[in-house]
mmCIF file of C-alpha atoms in Angstrom:
data_model
loop_
_atom_site.group_PDB
_atom_site.id
_atom_site.type_symbol
_atom_site.label_atom_id
_atom_site.label_comp_id
_atom_site.label_asym_id
_atom_site.label_seq_id
_atom_site.Cartn_x
_atom_site.Cartn_y
_atom_site.Cartn_z
ATOM 1 C CA PHE U 1 34.963 132.635 241.796
ATOM 2 C CA ALA U 2 31.156 132.436 243.389
ATOM 3 C CA LEU U 3 30.083 130.317 240.558
ATOM 4 C CA VAL U 4 32.890 128.084 240.833
ATOM 5 C CA GLN U 5 32.095 127.945 245.040
ATOM 6 C CA SER U 6 28.404 127.188 243.688
ATOM 7 C CA GLY U 7 29.292 124.654 241.186
ATOM 8 C CA LEU U 8 31.570 122.978 243.672
ATOM 9 C CA MET U 9 29.068 123.032 246.492
ATOM 10 C CA LEU U 10 25.960 121.391 244.208
ATOM 11 C CA ALA U 11 28.610 118.748 242.795
ATOM 12 C CA GLY U 12 29.345 117.652 246.378
ATOM 13 C CA ILE U 13 25.812 117.478 247.403
ATOM 14 C CA ILE U 14 24.869 115.333 244.221
ATOM 15 C CA LEU U 15 28.061 113.043 245.029
ATOM 16 C CA LEU U 16 27.707 112.621 248.511
ATOM 17 C CA ALA U 17 23.800 112.207 248.384
ATOM 18 C CA GLY U 18 24.781 109.427 245.674
ATOM 19 C CA LEU U 19 27.122 107.620 247.510
ATOM 20 C CA PHE U 20 24.579 107.450 250.749
ATOM 21 C CA ALA U 21 22.051 106.109 248.389
ATOM 22 C CA LEU U 22 24.430 103.441 247.043
ATOM 23 C CA SER U 23 25.094 102.533 250.721
ATOM 24 C CA GLN U 24 21.608 102.409 251.391
ATOM 25 C CA GLY U 25 20.667 100.285 248.287
ATOM 26 C CA ASP U 26 18.088 103.110 247.074
ATOM 27 C CA ARG U 27 18.496 102.878 243.329
ATOM 28 C CA ARG U 28 15.933 105.300 242.539
ATOM 29 C CA ILE U 29 17.679 108.276 243.957
ATOM 30 C CA VAL U 30 21.045 107.007 242.616
ATOM 31 C CA GLU U 31 19.442 107.020 239.032
ATOM 32 C CA LYS U 32 17.910 110.299 239.229
ATOM 33 C CA LEU U 33 21.428 111.739 240.766
ATOM 34 C CA SER U 34 23.462 109.983 238.044
ATOM 35 C CA SER U 35 21.433 111.719 235.313
ATOM 36 C CA LEU U 36 22.891 115.058 236.126
ATOM 37 C CA PHE U 37 26.179 113.371 235.215
ATOM 38 C CA PRO U 38 25.726 111.693 231.645
ATOM 39 C CA GLY U 39 28.448 109.156 230.868
ATOM 40 C CA ASP U 40 29.629 107.678 227.603
ATOM 41 C CA ASP U 41 27.406 105.765 225.039
ATOM 42 C CA ASP U 42 27.591 102.960 227.180
ATOM 43 C CA GLY U 43 25.511 104.165 229.758
ATOM 44 C CA PRO U 44 25.343 106.834 232.768
ATOM 45 C CA ALA U 45 28.290 107.391 234.580
ATOM 46 C CA MET U 46 26.996 105.606 238.204
ATOM 47 C CA VAL U 47 27.883 102.370 236.042
ATOM 48 C CA ALA U 48 31.278 103.043 237.558
ATOM 49 C CA TYR U 49 30.230 102.545 240.989
ATOM 50 C CA GLY U 50 29.163 99.161 239.988
ATOM 51 C CA LEU U 51 25.465 99.657 239.907
ATOM 52 C CA PRO U 52 23.344 98.020 237.434
ATOM 53 C CA VAL U 53 21.108 100.271 235.708
ATOM 54 C CA ALA U 54 17.875 99.015 234.472
ATOM 55 C CA ASP U 55 16.561 99.610 230.893
ATOM 56 C CA GLU U 56 13.563 101.667 232.256
ATOM 57 C CA GLU U 57 13.817 104.856 233.938
ATOM 58 C CA ILE U 58 12.789 104.460 237.678
ATOM 59 C CA ALA U 59 11.256 107.885 238.857
ATOM 60 C CA VAL U 60 12.289 109.341 242.252
ATOM 61 C CA ASP U 61 9.358 109.711 244.870
ATOM 62 C CA GLU U 62 7.483 112.706 243.831
ATOM 63 C CA LEU U 63 7.427 115.534 246.277
ATOM 64 C CA SER U 64 4.087 116.751 247.548
ATOM 65 C CA PRO U 65 2.769 120.074 245.811
ATOM 66 C CA ARG U 66 3.692 122.079 249.019
ATOM 67 C CA MET U 67 7.148 120.593 249.246
ATOM 68 C CA ARG U 68 7.638 121.363 245.408
ATOM 69 C CA THR U 69 6.822 124.775 245.701
ATOM 70 C CA ALA U 70 9.106 125.236 248.875
ATOM 71 C CA LEU U 71 11.988 123.466 246.730
ATOM 72 C CA GLU U 72 11.348 126.111 243.928
ATOM 73 C CA SER U 73 11.217 129.205 246.400
ATOM 74 C CA VAL U 74 14.525 127.864 248.227
ATOM 75 C CA SER U 75 16.290 127.325 244.861
ATOM 76 C CA ARG U 76 15.419 130.894 243.830
ATOM 77 C CA ARG U 77 16.207 132.582 247.070
ATOM 78 C CA TYR U 78 19.403 130.598 247.883
ATOM 79 C CA ARG U 79 20.277 130.240 244.070
ATOM 80 C CA VAL U 80 20.928 126.756 244.532
ATOM 81 C CA ALA U 81 19.979 124.419 241.322
ATOM 82 C CA MET U 82 16.707 122.119 242.012
ATOM 83 C CA GLU U 83 17.745 119.063 240.830
ATOM 84 C CA PRO U 84 20.516 118.890 243.798
ATOM 85 C CA LEU U 85 18.041 119.894 246.108
ATOM 86 C CA GLU U 86 15.386 117.482 245.205
ATOM 87 C CA PRO U 87 16.861 114.381 247.320
ATOM 88 C CA ILE U 88 17.399 116.658 250.115
ATOM 89 C CA PHE U 89 13.562 117.709 250.031
ATOM 90 C CA ALA U 90 12.503 114.429 249.711
ATOM 91 C CA ALA U 91 14.663 113.291 252.832
ATOM 92 C CA ALA U 92 13.226 116.117 254.792
ATOM 93 C CA GLU U 93 9.493 114.878 253.663
ATOM 94 C CA ALA U 94 10.404 111.202 254.573
ATOM 95 C CA ALA U 95 12.046 112.559 257.924
ATOM 96 C CA GLY U 96 8.723 114.592 258.552
ATOM 97 C CA ARG U 97 6.578 111.681 258.161
ATOM 98 C CA GLU U 98 8.604 109.289 260.399
ATOM 99 C CA TYR U 99 9.099 111.849 262.949
ATOM 100 C CA ARG U 100 5.911 113.478 262.886
ATOM 101 C CA LEU U 101 7.412 116.891 262.109
ATOM 102 C CA ASP U 102 6.191 119.461 259.168
ATOM 103 C CA PRO U 103 8.702 118.735 256.705
ATOM 104 C CA LEU U 104 8.952 122.807 256.100
ATOM 105 C CA LEU U 105 9.944 122.993 259.535
ATOM 106 C CA ILE U 106 12.864 120.801 258.928
ATOM 107 C CA VAL U 107 13.765 122.867 255.432
ATOM 108 C CA SER U 108 13.649 125.914 257.642
ATOM 109 C CA VAL U 109 15.831 124.679 259.971
ATOM 110 C CA MET U 110 18.044 123.812 257.146
ATOM 111 C CA ALA U 111 17.945 127.562 255.744
ATOM 112 C CA VAL U 112 19.019 129.177 258.883
ATOM 113 C CA GLU U 113 21.768 126.520 259.850
ATOM 114 C CA SER U 114 23.547 126.490 256.720
ATOM 115 C CA ARG U 115 21.810 127.982 253.710
ATOM 116 C CA PHE U 116 21.716 124.677 252.324
ATOM 117 C CA ASN U 117 25.578 124.221 252.049
ATOM 118 C CA PRO U 118 26.129 120.629 253.062
ATOM 119 C CA PHE U 119 29.806 121.206 253.944
ATOM 120 C CA SER U 120 28.831 123.872 256.381
ATOM 121 C CA GLU U 121 30.904 123.532 259.894
ATOM 122 C CA SER U 122 30.495 125.875 262.898
ATOM 123 C CA VAL U 123 33.341 126.853 265.039
ATOM 124 C CA MET U 124 31.953 124.639 267.522
ATOM 125 C CA GLY U 125 32.087 121.871 265.288
ATOM 126 C CA ALA U 126 28.478 121.448 264.073
ATOM 127 C CA GLN U 127 28.519 119.945 260.500
ATOM 128 C CA GLY U 128 26.127 119.634 257.486
ATOM 129 C CA LEU U 129 22.732 121.088 256.377
ATOM 130 C CA MET U 130 21.163 120.796 259.813
ATOM 131 C CA GLN U 131 24.655 121.452 261.929
ATOM 132 C CA VAL U 132 24.573 118.478 264.082
ATOM 133 C CA MET U 133 27.333 118.210 266.681
ATOM 134 C CA PRO U 134 29.048 114.668 265.982
ATOM 135 C CA ARG U 135 30.688 114.481 269.619
ATOM 136 C CA TYR U 136 26.710 114.274 271.019
ATOM 137 C CA HIS U 137 25.067 112.048 268.393
ATOM 138 C CA GLN U 138 27.174 109.351 267.272
ATOM 139 C CA ASP U 139 24.669 106.840 268.359
ATOM 140 C CA LYS U 140 22.413 108.315 265.772
ATOM 141 C CA LEU U 141 24.373 107.256 263.040
ATOM 142 C CA PRO U 142 23.723 103.822 261.212
ATOM 143 C CA GLY U 143 26.329 100.896 261.449
ATOM 144 C CA GLY U 144 29.568 101.407 260.030
ATOM 145 C CA ALA U 145 29.220 105.136 259.700
ATOM 146 C CA ASP U 146 31.824 107.353 261.029
ATOM 147 C CA GLU U 147 31.944 111.061 261.891
ATOM 148 C CA ARG U 148 32.255 112.162 258.270
ATOM 149 C CA SER U 149 28.738 110.887 257.959
ATOM 150 C CA PHE U 150 27.626 113.803 258.996
ATOM 151 C CA PHE U 151 28.406 115.717 255.967
ATOM 152 C CA ASP U 152 26.188 113.167 253.960
ATOM 153 C CA PRO U 153 23.331 115.595 252.976
ATOM 154 C CA VAL U 154 20.463 112.804 253.375
ATOM 155 C CA LEU U 155 21.665 111.247 256.441
ATOM 156 C CA ASN U 156 22.369 114.660 258.109
ATOM 157 C CA VAL U 157 18.775 115.845 257.379
ATOM 158 C CA ARG U 158 17.308 112.438 258.990
ATOM 159 C CA VAL U 159 19.771 112.675 262.009
ATOM 160 C CA GLY U 160 18.837 116.257 262.343
ATOM 161 C CA ALA U 161 15.220 115.750 262.163
ATOM 162 C CA ARG U 162 15.338 112.999 264.812
ATOM 163 C CA ILE U 163 17.586 115.533 267.192
ATOM 164 C CA LEU U 164 14.692 118.250 266.483
ATOM 165 C CA ARG U 165 11.693 116.000 267.329
ATOM 166 C CA GLU U 166 13.548 114.919 270.658
ATOM 167 C CA SER U 167 14.097 118.732 271.499
ATOM 168 C CA LEU U 168 10.385 119.521 270.932
ATOM 169 C CA ARG U 169 9.192 116.530 272.820
ATOM 170 C CA ARG U 170 11.459 117.433 275.608
ATOM 171 C CA ASN U 171 10.485 121.243 275.967
ATOM 172 C CA GLY U 172 7.025 120.850 275.184
ATOM 173 C CA SER U 173 6.606 123.961 272.660
ATOM 174 C CA LEU U 174 7.645 124.464 269.198
ATOM 175 C CA ALA U 175 9.862 127.828 270.337
ATOM 176 C CA ALA U 176 11.770 126.269 273.171
ATOM 177 C CA GLY U 177 12.272 122.931 271.299
ATOM 178 C CA LEU U 178 13.885 124.860 268.313
ATOM 179 C CA GLN U 179 16.189 127.171 270.909
ATOM 180 C CA GLN U 180 17.463 123.705 272.520
ATOM 181 C CA PHE U 181 18.206 122.372 268.939
ATOM 182 C CA ALA U 182 20.317 125.367 268.570
ATOM 183 C CA GLY U 183 21.798 125.334 271.948
ATOM 184 C CA ALA U 184 20.337 128.938 272.815
ATOM 185 C CA LEU U 185 17.750 128.008 275.710
ATOM 186 C CA ASP U 186 19.335 130.906 277.619
ATOM 187 C CA ASP U 187 18.029 133.613 274.889
ATOM 188 C CA PRO U 188 14.867 135.097 276.618
ATOM 189 C CA ASP U 189 14.191 136.466 272.871
ATOM 190 C CA GLN U 190 13.981 133.383 271.391
ATOM 191 C CA ARG U 191 15.758 134.991 268.152
ATOM 192 C CA TYR U 192 16.831 131.388 266.511
ATOM 193 C CA ALA U 193 13.023 130.066 266.930
ATOM 194 C CA ALA U 194 11.889 133.842 265.319
ATOM 195 C CA ARG U 195 14.191 133.207 262.321
ATOM 196 C CA VAL U 196 13.494 129.513 261.806
ATOM 197 C CA LEU U 197 9.368 130.332 262.313
ATOM 198 C CA ALA U 198 9.927 133.501 260.041
ATOM 199 C CA GLU U 199 11.619 131.185 257.104
ATOM 200 C CA LYS U 200 8.682 128.953 257.545
ATOM 201 C CA ALA U 201 6.145 131.192 257.440
ATOM 202 C CA ARG U 202 7.692 132.434 254.035
ATOM 203 C CA LEU U 203 7.513 129.092 252.701
ATOM 204 C CA GLU U 204 4.027 128.628 253.537
ATOM 205 C CA SER U 205 3.136 131.618 252.011
ATOM 206 C CA ALA U 206 4.873 130.857 248.674
ATOM 207 C CA ALA U 207 2.585 127.479 249.009
ATOM 208 C CA GLN U 208 -0.396 129.340 249.566
ATOM 209 C CA ARG U 209 0.064 131.670 246.641
ATOM 210 C CA SER U 210 0.673 128.603 244.342
ATOM 211 C CA ARG U 211 -2.316 127.051 245.375
ATOM 212 C CA LEU U 212 -4.196 130.225 244.633
ATOM 213 C CA GLY U 213 -2.575 130.425 241.272
ATOM 214 C CA GLU U 214 -3.733 127.006 240.192
ATOM 215 C CA ALA U 215 -7.247 127.597 241.387
#
């Protein structure tokens, strides 16, 4: 059952990321994802969605070495295949650049909030990888999107990173910003922030070990 559940989750990540990429016109991610589901002899399965496929292979933007190491570490720790995670990590890196956040912080929030399950939903209604509350953040969705869009992994990362940036700016410190992101400002022990920062430290340690191994 665990294997079936994991397989369904990974297939969902691939499908949702592919559909979002289609809606945004990002062929690079679509072609990377389509390679995971080979079609017949006429071409990859994503042709069924009406997307022209170029003869030459178009590579997804390469992750930085730091994020690549984090991806490998997360894949091992959470038992999630690397290839479906790659677009999510690429989205975290892009959101980090856009909102001036450490992408490892974004990844760490995902780890604590959902353990990288894009279909996660809390009893309070928070959804997706970064557990975004739809009723508070509809204004952050692109035009034409609906509430189900918060389950799109790439979009969820982008929206979640924006919310995190606003929380950090509003509260003036990393710990307080994380606590507000989680809706836990009234916790004097700041346990949520401690969990996220511990996860980030673990990923940083993995990246440092990788650099030392390459030296």
